[in-house]
Amino acid sequence: MTDTISAIATANGIGSISIIRISGDRALQIAQALSKRQNFSPRYATLSTIYDKENRLIDETIIIYFKGPNSFTAEDVVEIQCHGGFIVAQSILKATLDAGARLANAGEFSKRAFFNGRIDLSEAEAIAQLIEAKSEDAAKILAKQMKGSLKEFIEEVRDAIIHILAYSEVTIDYAEEDLPQDLVEQIQAKLDELYALLKKTLIASKSRQGLMQGFRVAIIGKPNVGKSSLLNALLNYNRAIVSEIAGTTRDTIEEQVKIGTHLIKIVDTAGIREANDEIEKIGIQRSLAAIQESDIVIALFDASRELDDEDRKIVTLLEENGQNKELIVIKNKIDLPQNFSCDTLNFDLELNSKDDVSLLVEKLEDIMDKSNGSDEIMLISERQIAAVEATMKNIEEAYEPLEFQELEIFSFHLNEAVKEMASITRPFENDEMLDKMFGSFCLGK
Ligand SMILES: Nc1nc2c(ncn2[C@@H]2O[C@H](COP(=O)(O)OP(=O)(O)OP(=O)(O)O)[C@@H](O)[C@H]2O)c(=O)[nH]1
Ligand SMILES: [Mg+2]
């Protein structure tokens, strides 16, 4: 008998309803105790009042009973939909604990679903990330993975490796003689194909990390070029202080905004220049860190002033830190008389950041949409990426023994590859890894 767990499944805050979820052998019994009614038909919504242990009315609720194994966790589950807000859901949660449930740990419902065979790890990871999806496209990919698309891909790869292994078994027939050369070549061709598929998936997954985790966009430039004005224009309200005094922004400012179908983080930074002031120096260090942490860097230059050493410093910085990042170089303040000339800079856009920034919004959308890709399979966690890398390494190591006809070593590496691949959906016993993974989920999930 497992203990029965309970948690508030909905977000903490004011909303029209909240849901308390209970899972385990005593779920139904707890619902009966709280509601003082006996009959709950599985999967029917039952209007029911709920009382605490002192018999005081807490709320009028809808109770749904899912009889195991036909539930998310495959155990008996009860969901109580109560009125939203801070107090009611907490009171009902407390009543479930008084009636014998234990407070669930983060991710414990999903963990039970996994252990009871309802979902595999790739599906559990997709569910956890879907809740925090940062773009509509990411949500689409995750929804598919939640329904098992990654699992199918892994099974295909697994089958392909097993097929190669079986193929090599044929060689036993040739145990006494050398392998026919064309057989070796056929096996090599199959390994090549598999390796290329894994590599493509790995590269596509890495390049789309911004899509999954939410793009980070840093605005950089020397003091007073209009960085904070640009942030405010993108947010559509005066978030950051804007002034004609150079050095107005002292620290990085981060804000979330939806651009097209993407929820992105924009970071306004302290202007970069030689600073004597300690606080300004720290601000500038943070600006440099902001560049390193971002996927897209917007570099601003002030067209109304002559190019100077501070601008040149920004150019050098971009050269040093801009690899692997999308860069948008902007000539700002084009409404003022123009004094800027520079042959080495190619501007992507010209703007008046106090007025209309729609061109920049379009440009950002283009860059982010580009990473959507097609229906390709995506690896969505470090764990999955590491498993595919390990699979590839084992395939790499299988070539040589194949060539030298050391078939035991060849089989060993391919068997390892199968194990690594399978670990994406069902790892071998590794409690610590599972605890860490499910521990990062939301409460009630
Ligand atoms: N005419 C004009 N003025 C602008 C434009 N963009 C910003 N400004 C003005 O330039 C000054 C500096 O703008 P900020 O947005 O504070 O510049 P910043 O880059 O954040 O400056 P620091 O925080 O000091 O690094 C302010 O007086 C703005 O009103 C523009 O496109 N045209
Ligand atoms: Mg500023």
Coordinates of C-alpha atoms in Angstrom, one line a residue, residues 83-399:
H83 CA -13.3 28.4 -5.5
G84 CA -10.0 30.1 -6.3
G85 CA -8.0 32.4 -4.1
F86 CA -5.5 32.0 -1.3
I87 CA -7.5 30.6 1.5
V88 CA -10.1 28.0 0.3
A89 CA -7.6 25.7 -1.5
Q90 CA -5.2 25.9 1.4
S91 CA -8.0 24.9 3.9
I92 CA -9.1 22.0 1.7
L93 CA -5.5 20.9 1.4
K94 CA -5.2 21.0 5.1
A95 CA -8.4 19.0 5.5
T96 CA -7.0 16.3 3.2
L97 CA -3.9 16.1 5.3
D98 CA -6.0 15.9 8.5
A99 CA -7.9 13.0 6.9
G100 CA -4.7 11.0 6.3
A101 CA -3.0 12.3 3.1
R102 CA 0.6 13.5 3.1
L103 CA 1.8 16.6 1.3
A104 CA 3.2 15.7 -2.1
N105 CA 6.7 16.6 -3.0
A106 CA 7.4 18.5 -6.2
G107 CA 6.9 16.3 -9.2
E108 CA 5.6 13.4 -7.1
F109 CA 2.4 12.8 -9.1
S110 CA 4.5 12.6 -12.3
K111 CA 7.0 10.3 -10.6
R112 CA 4.2 7.9 -9.6
A113 CA 2.9 8.1 -13.2
F114 CA 6.4 7.1 -14.3
F115 CA 6.9 4.3 -11.8
N116 CA 3.4 2.9 -12.5
G117 CA 4.2 2.8 -16.3
R118 CA 1.7 5.5 -17.3
I119 CA 4.4 7.7 -18.9
D120 CA 8.0 7.3 -19.7
L121 CA 10.7 9.8 -18.8
S122 CA 10.7 11.6 -22.1
E123 CA 7.0 12.2 -21.7
A124 CA 7.4 13.3 -18.1
E125 CA 10.0 15.9 -19.2
A126 CA 7.8 17.1 -22.0
I127 CA 4.9 17.7 -19.5
A128 CA 7.2 19.6 -17.1
Q129 CA 8.5 21.8 -19.9
L130 CA 5.1 22.3 -21.5
I131 CA 3.9 24.0 -18.3
E132 CA 6.8 26.5 -18.7
A133 CA 6.8 26.8 -22.5
K134 CA 8.1 30.1 -23.8
S135 CA 6.7 30.0 -27.3
E136 CA 3.8 28.6 -29.2
D137 CA 6.1 26.5 -31.3
A138 CA 7.9 25.1 -28.3
A139 CA 4.5 24.2 -26.9
K140 CA 3.6 22.4 -30.1
I141 CA 6.8 20.3 -30.0
L142 CA 6.3 19.5 -26.3
A143 CA 2.7 18.5 -26.8
K144 CA 3.8 16.0 -29.4
Q145 CA 6.5 14.7 -27.2
M146 CA 4.1 14.4 -24.3
K147 CA 2.1 12.1 -26.6
G148 CA 5.1 10.0 -27.3
S149 CA 6.9 11.3 -30.5
L150 CA 10.3 11.3 -28.9
K151 CA 9.6 7.8 -27.6
E152 CA 8.8 6.6 -31.1
F153 CA 12.1 8.1 -32.4
I154 CA 14.1 6.4 -29.7
E155 CA 12.5 3.1 -30.5
E156 CA 13.3 3.6 -34.2
V157 CA 16.9 4.2 -33.4
R158 CA 17.0 1.3 -31.0
D159 CA 15.5 -1.0 -33.6
A160 CA 18.0 0.2 -36.1
I161 CA 20.9 -0.6 -33.8
I162 CA 19.5 -4.0 -33.0
H163 CA 19.0 -4.6 -36.7
I164 CA 22.7 -3.9 -37.3
L165 CA 23.6 -6.2 -34.4
A166 CA 21.5 -9.0 -35.9
Y167 CA 23.1 -8.4 -39.2
S168 CA 26.5 -8.8 -37.7
E169 CA 25.4 -12.0 -36.1
V170 CA 25.2 -13.4 -39.6
T171 CA 28.9 -13.3 -39.5
I172 CA 28.9 -16.2 -37.0
D173 CA 28.2 -18.3 -40.1
Y174 CA 31.5 -17.1 -41.4
A175 CA 33.3 -17.7 -38.1
E176 CA 35.9 -19.8 -39.7
E177 CA 36.7 -17.5 -42.5
D178 CA 37.0 -13.8 -43.2
L179 CA 33.9 -11.6 -43.4
P180 CA 32.9 -10.9 -46.9
Q181 CA 34.0 -7.3 -47.7
D182 CA 30.6 -6.3 -49.0
L183 CA 28.9 -7.4 -45.7
V184 CA 31.3 -5.2 -43.7
E185 CA 30.5 -2.3 -46.1
Q186 CA 26.8 -2.8 -45.7
I187 CA 27.1 -2.7 -41.9
Q188 CA 29.3 0.4 -42.1
A189 CA 26.8 2.2 -44.4
K190 CA 24.0 1.4 -41.9
L191 CA 26.2 2.8 -39.0
D192 CA 26.9 5.9 -41.1
E193 CA 23.2 6.5 -41.7
L194 CA 22.3 6.1 -38.0
Y195 CA 25.2 8.3 -36.9
A196 CA 24.1 11.1 -39.3
L197 CA 20.5 11.0 -38.1
L198 CA 21.6 11.3 -34.5
K199 CA 24.0 14.1 -35.3
K200 CA 21.3 16.0 -37.2
T201 CA 19.0 15.7 -34.2
L202 CA 21.6 16.8 -31.8
I203 CA 22.6 19.9 -33.8
A204 CA 18.9 20.9 -34.4
S205 CA 18.2 20.5 -30.7
K206 CA 21.2 22.6 -29.6
S207 CA 20.4 25.4 -32.1
R208 CA 16.8 25.5 -30.9
Q209 CA 17.5 25.8 -27.2
G210 CA 16.5 29.5 -27.4
L211 CA 13.1 28.4 -28.7
M212 CA 12.6 26.0 -25.8
Q213 CA 14.0 28.0 -23.0
G214 CA 12.9 31.4 -24.2
F215 CA 15.2 33.7 -26.1
R216 CA 17.3 36.2 -24.2
V217 CA 17.9 39.5 -25.9
A218 CA 20.5 42.0 -24.6
I219 CA 20.6 45.6 -25.6
I220 CA 24.1 47.0 -25.5
G221 CA 25.9 50.2 -26.5
K222 CA 27.9 53.1 -25.0
P223 CA 26.1 55.4 -22.5
N224 CA 23.3 57.6 -23.8
V225 CA 22.7 55.9 -27.2
G226 CA 19.1 55.1 -26.3
K227 CA 19.2 51.6 -24.9
S228 CA 16.6 52.2 -22.2
S229 CA 14.4 54.1 -24.6
L230 CA 14.4 51.1 -26.8
L231 CA 13.6 48.8 -23.9
N232 CA 10.6 51.0 -23.0
A233 CA 9.5 51.1 -26.6
L234 CA 9.5 47.3 -26.9
L235 CA 7.7 46.9 -23.6
N236 CA 5.2 49.7 -24.5
Y237 CA 5.6 51.4 -21.1
N238 CA 8.2 53.4 -19.3
R239 CA 10.0 50.7 -17.4
A240 CA 13.5 52.1 -17.3
I241 CA 14.6 55.6 -16.5
V242 CA 15.6 57.5 -19.5
S243 CA 17.6 60.7 -19.3
E244 CA 20.1 62.7 -21.2
I245 CA 22.7 62.0 -18.5
A246 CA 25.1 59.4 -19.7
G247 CA 25.3 56.5 -17.2
T248 CA 21.7 56.6 -16.2
T249 CA 21.2 52.9 -16.2
R250 CA 23.6 51.4 -13.5
D251 CA 22.5 47.8 -13.4
T252 CA 21.0 45.3 -15.8
I253 CA 17.2 45.5 -16.1
E254 CA 15.3 42.3 -17.2
E255 CA 11.8 42.2 -18.5
Q256 CA 9.6 39.6 -20.2
V257 CA 7.7 40.6 -23.3
K258 CA 5.8 38.7 -26.0
I259 CA 7.1 39.2 -29.5
G260 CA 5.0 37.4 -32.1
T261 CA 4.6 33.9 -30.7
H262 CA 7.6 34.1 -28.4
L263 CA 7.8 35.0 -24.7
I264 CA 11.3 36.6 -24.5
K265 CA 13.5 38.2 -21.9
I266 CA 14.9 41.6 -22.8
V267 CA 17.9 42.8 -20.8
D268 CA 18.7 46.5 -20.8
T269 CA 22.3 47.1 -19.7
A270 CA 24.5 49.8 -18.3
G271 CA 26.3 51.7 -21.0
I272 CA 29.7 50.3 -21.7
R273 CA 32.7 52.7 -21.2
E274 CA 35.8 53.1 -19.2
A275 CA 34.5 53.8 -15.7
N276 CA 36.2 55.0 -12.5
D277 CA 33.1 54.8 -10.4
E278 CA 33.0 51.3 -8.6
I279 CA 29.2 50.9 -9.0
E280 CA 29.4 51.8 -12.7
K281 CA 32.2 49.2 -13.1
I282 CA 30.1 46.5 -11.6
G283 CA 27.2 47.5 -13.9
I284 CA 29.5 47.2 -16.9
Q285 CA 30.7 43.8 -15.8
R286 CA 27.0 42.7 -15.7
S287 CA 26.5 44.1 -19.2
L288 CA 29.3 41.9 -20.4
A289 CA 27.8 38.9 -18.7
A290 CA 24.4 39.8 -20.3
I291 CA 26.0 39.6 -23.7
Q292 CA 27.4 36.2 -23.0
E293 CA 24.1 34.8 -21.6
S294 CA 22.0 36.1 -24.5
D295 CA 20.9 34.5 -27.7
I296 CA 20.4 37.8 -29.6
V297 CA 22.4 41.0 -29.1
I298 CA 21.1 44.3 -30.1
A299 CA 24.0 46.8 -30.5
L300 CA 23.0 50.5 -30.6
F301 CA 25.0 53.4 -32.0
D302 CA 24.0 57.1 -31.8
A303 CA 23.9 58.6 -35.3
S304 CA 23.8 62.1 -34.0
R305 CA 27.3 61.9 -32.5
E306 CA 30.6 61.2 -34.1
L307 CA 31.9 57.7 -33.8
D308 CA 34.4 57.6 -30.8
D309 CA 36.6 55.2 -28.8
E310 CA 33.6 54.1 -26.8
D311 CA 31.8 53.0 -29.9
R312 CA 34.9 51.2 -31.1
K313 CA 35.0 49.4 -27.8
I314 CA 31.5 48.1 -28.5
V315 CA 32.6 46.9 -31.9
T316 CA 35.6 45.0 -30.5
L317 CA 33.3 43.5 -27.8
L318 CA 31.0 42.2 -30.4
E319 CA 33.8 40.7 -32.4
E320 CA 35.1 39.0 -29.3
N321 CA 31.8 37.8 -27.8
G322 CA 29.3 37.8 -30.7
Q323 CA 30.1 34.4 -32.1
N324 CA 27.2 32.0 -32.0
K325 CA 24.8 34.8 -31.4
E326 CA 22.4 36.6 -33.6
L327 CA 23.5 40.3 -33.9
I328 CA 21.3 43.2 -34.7
V329 CA 23.3 46.4 -35.3
I330 CA 21.2 49.5 -35.1
K331 CA 21.8 53.1 -36.0
N332 CA 19.7 55.1 -33.5
K333 CA 18.4 58.7 -33.2
I334 CA 18.0 59.0 -37.0
D335 CA 15.5 61.9 -36.3
L336 CA 18.4 64.1 -35.3
P337 CA 21.1 65.8 -37.5
Q338 CA 23.5 63.0 -38.5
N339 CA 27.1 63.1 -37.5
F340 CA 28.1 59.4 -37.6
S341 CA 30.2 57.8 -40.2
C342 CA 31.9 54.5 -40.0
D343 CA 33.0 52.2 -42.8
T344 CA 33.5 49.1 -40.7
L345 CA 29.9 48.9 -39.4
N346 CA 27.0 47.4 -41.4
F347 CA 23.7 48.5 -39.9
D348 CA 20.8 46.1 -40.0
L349 CA 18.3 48.8 -39.1
E350 CA 18.0 52.5 -38.6
L351 CA 15.6 53.7 -35.9
N352 CA 14.3 56.4 -33.7
S353 CA 13.9 54.5 -30.5
K354 CA 11.6 57.1 -29.0
D355 CA 9.2 56.7 -31.8
D356 CA 8.6 53.6 -33.9
V357 CA 10.4 50.3 -33.3
S358 CA 8.1 48.0 -35.4
L359 CA 11.0 47.3 -37.8
L360 CA 13.0 45.9 -34.9
V361 CA 10.0 43.8 -33.7
E362 CA 9.7 42.3 -37.2
K363 CA 13.5 41.6 -37.3
L364 CA 13.3 39.9 -33.9
E365 CA 10.4 37.8 -35.0
D366 CA 12.2 36.7 -38.1
I367 CA 15.2 35.6 -36.2
M368 CA 13.2 33.7 -33.6
D369 CA 10.8 32.1 -36.1
K370 CA 13.8 30.9 -38.1
S371 CA 14.7 28.5 -35.3
N372 CA 11.3 26.9 -35.3
G373 CA 12.4 24.3 -37.8
S374 CA 10.0 21.7 -38.9
D375 CA 8.6 18.7 -37.2
E376 CA 12.0 17.5 -36.4
I377 CA 12.5 15.6 -33.1
M378 CA 14.0 17.7 -30.4
L379 CA 16.0 16.7 -27.4
I380 CA 14.7 18.9 -24.6
S381 CA 17.0 18.3 -21.7
E382 CA 20.7 18.1 -20.9
R383 CA 20.0 14.5 -19.8
Q384 CA 18.6 13.6 -23.3
I385 CA 21.4 15.4 -25.1
A386 CA 24.0 13.5 -22.9
A387 CA 22.4 10.2 -23.7
V388 CA 22.5 10.8 -27.5
E389 CA 26.1 12.0 -27.3
A390 CA 27.0 8.8 -25.5
T391 CA 25.1 6.7 -28.1
M392 CA 27.1 8.4 -30.8
K393 CA 30.4 7.8 -29.1
N394 CA 29.6 4.1 -28.9
I395 CA 28.7 4.0 -32.5
E396 CA 32.0 5.8 -33.3
E397 CA 33.9 3.2 -31.3
A398 CA 32.2 0.3 -33.1
Y399 CA 33.8 1.1 -36.5

